[in-house]
Amino acid sequence: MIKVTGQSVQQGIAIGKIMIREKRPIQIMPEKTDAVDKEWEMFLYARKRAVNEVRRMEQVAKEKVGDKKAMIFSVYAMLLEEPDFEEAVRQKIKAEHYNASYAVYLAGKEKENFFANIRDNAYLNERSVDLRDIADRVIREIQHIRDEIVLPDEPVILVADDLTPAELVALDVTKILAIVLINGSVNSHTSIIAKSMEIPMLVNTDMILSDAYDKRGIVDGVEGVFLIDPDQETVNRLTDAKNAYEAGQKELEQMIGKAAVTKSGRSIKVYANIGNIEDARRAGLYEAEGIGLFRSEFLYLNGTDFPSEETQFEHYRTVASIMQDKEVIIRTMDICADKQAEYVRLASEDNPAMGLRAIRFCFTRPEVFKTQLRAIYRASAYGNLGIMFPMITSEEEVDRILSILKEVREELQSQNVQIGALKVGIMIETPAAVLISDELAKKVDFFSIGTNDLTQYTLAMDRQNAELKEFQNIHHKSIMKMIEMTVQNAHKNHIEAGICGELAADEELTDYFIGLGVDSLSVPPFEILPLRKHIRSLP
Ligand code: PEP
Ligand code: MG
């Protein structure tokens, strides 16, 4: 049995067969190009990523199998950075005008043959296989190969290097018992989706993929461990733990229909964060008091083009009708950065989290933006809807949004399309928005504090990067002060302020949030009942 540790994203215990995500074959085409500088840059960037990956594997292997066996990864890194190899690729791109993938393929092949043909040196002959592997790694990086996942009928524990949000939403969750990622971080959007799907999940694990081939395993999301090839005694013990965990979950169902009120009568609304209709059904089942954040972009990451007005309208109307007269806040698409859809073709960005994403993207694609606004306005006739806008940094942005909203509303009215009263809010998830929250509050009906991005931008620490875990203090005083300032400015201007980032579910802070007067906490559906139970236990 091999014990792997990781960070738990979602609790729960799963026992079953392991499936390792297989990689798609790379494409090797001997095409010539004049864009030699671009191809060269692509090679350098891809090689950097490949080196980082083998260095990471070296670290894991050192801890797991010792320095000697880990040597292979340091040889990989050396080969990748070797000047002869680089020169060969440079030659093939700059002088022979081959595309980056083909140039790496040719350079790798030459080296592979060289090593294979060294006489009487078995050690160096073996390095030819390594050469093939490292060239493949670089080509995969160049081609951004995202491997499609085909799940078998029997549900499995899915193990992968990483998963993008688009890949995860494409999966049939009934066929997944749990997910284990070698990379990934707790606050990434992939993790957020897994939470809302209630799939036990570990990220940032110290495992080596090949250990798990053809094995059964146990994911213990409570303890944050993954056991590969467990013995019978461990299976029995974890089966008991699984049953106990599930019984505890069942008991939580007593919280359905109970008010989120402390013993002394202080109350706060418990809302749900959702990404699709299935989540909305779960929120309905647990009797969430509303939907505080509908991440609309999750519906559309997987298509071949932006969704039509009609498709969007149907989704929003369905969610509104599931929640009946309860509030449903739809966030306009926060696309790009880590939420890439294949059909959105943007120039590559050095810092996508600070790039053309969310509201900025919508401003540059007015027809896409207006289509979504029309759909939301139309759905507002069928429920108690609110709309909110992500990544706001200035009053000008809000003015621009309000003028576009007016235009869309008047257009619909002139076409005699029925619309309802739509509350208009913004996300407070940049330090800039916090600092001008007094001014912003005068322009909108509510605030929703996105602590995930607010933390990332305040601490200047990438929420995707698991390596930063030791530096990230999610209870940092600066974040608490920002939340306090935002709530005070909202209330001073007679509007509500809720929290919809992951911090909303952090039970260590619930009492503090209630004390601040936060109006609502919006959490993934599975957190609703535990949070309600916790609130009811507070003095
Ligand atoms: C946030 O940033 O806290 C938030 C709720 O939005 P998202 O996690 O979708 O970026
Ligand atoms: Mg955000």
PDB file of C-alpha atoms and ligand atoms in Angstrom, residues 189 192 293 295 331 334 339 427 429 450-453 463 500-501, ligand 1:
ATOM      1  CA  HIS A 189     -12.031  27.198 -10.004  1.00  0.00           C
ATOM      2  CA  ILE A 192     -14.690  25.241  -6.537  1.00  0.00           C
ATOM      3  CA  LEU A 293     -23.604  33.762  -6.763  1.00  0.00           C
ATOM      4  CA  ARG A 295     -21.224  31.678 -11.813  1.00  0.00           C
ATOM      5  CA  ARG A 331     -22.988  37.051 -12.086  1.00  0.00           C
ATOM      6  CA  ASP A 334     -16.267  35.967 -15.593  1.00  0.00           C
ATOM      7  CA  LYS A 339     -11.614  29.919 -17.093  1.00  0.00           C
ATOM      8  CA  MET A 427     -18.598  42.174  -6.826  1.00  0.00           C
ATOM      9  CA  GLU A 429     -13.061  41.601  -5.264  1.00  0.00           C
ATOM     10  CA  GLY A 450     -15.465  37.940  -3.580  1.00  0.00           C
ATOM     11  CA  THR A 451     -12.830  36.964  -1.055  1.00  0.00           C
ATOM     12  CA  ASN A 452     -11.056  34.565  -3.415  1.00  0.00           C
ATOM     13  CA  ASP A 453      -9.901  37.243  -5.801  1.00  0.00           C
ATOM     14  CA  ARG A 463      -4.804  31.698  -6.018  1.00  0.00           C
ATOM     15  CA  CYS A 500     -19.641  34.925  -1.741  1.00  0.00           C
ATOM     16  CA  GLY A 501     -15.964  33.862  -1.780  1.00  0.00           C
TER      17      GLY A 501
HETATM   18  C1  PEP B   1     -14.279  35.430  -5.624  1.00  0.00           C
HETATM   19  O1  PEP B   1     -13.364  35.885  -6.303  1.00  0.00           O
HETATM   20  O2  PEP B   1     -14.241  35.352  -4.375  1.00  0.00           O
HETATM   21  C2  PEP B   1     -15.502  34.919  -6.276  1.00  0.00           C
HETATM   22  C3  PEP B   1     -16.540  34.563  -5.564  1.00  0.00           C
HETATM   23  O3  PEP B   1     -15.477  34.765  -7.626  1.00  0.00           O
HETATM   24  P1  PEP B   1     -14.662  33.572  -8.345  1.00  0.00           P
HETATM   25  O4  PEP B   1     -14.213  32.617  -7.283  1.00  0.00           O
HETATM   26  O5  PEP B   1     -15.591  32.947  -9.307  1.00  0.00           O
HETATM   27  O6  PEP B   1     -13.541  34.284  -9.000  1.00  0.00           O
END
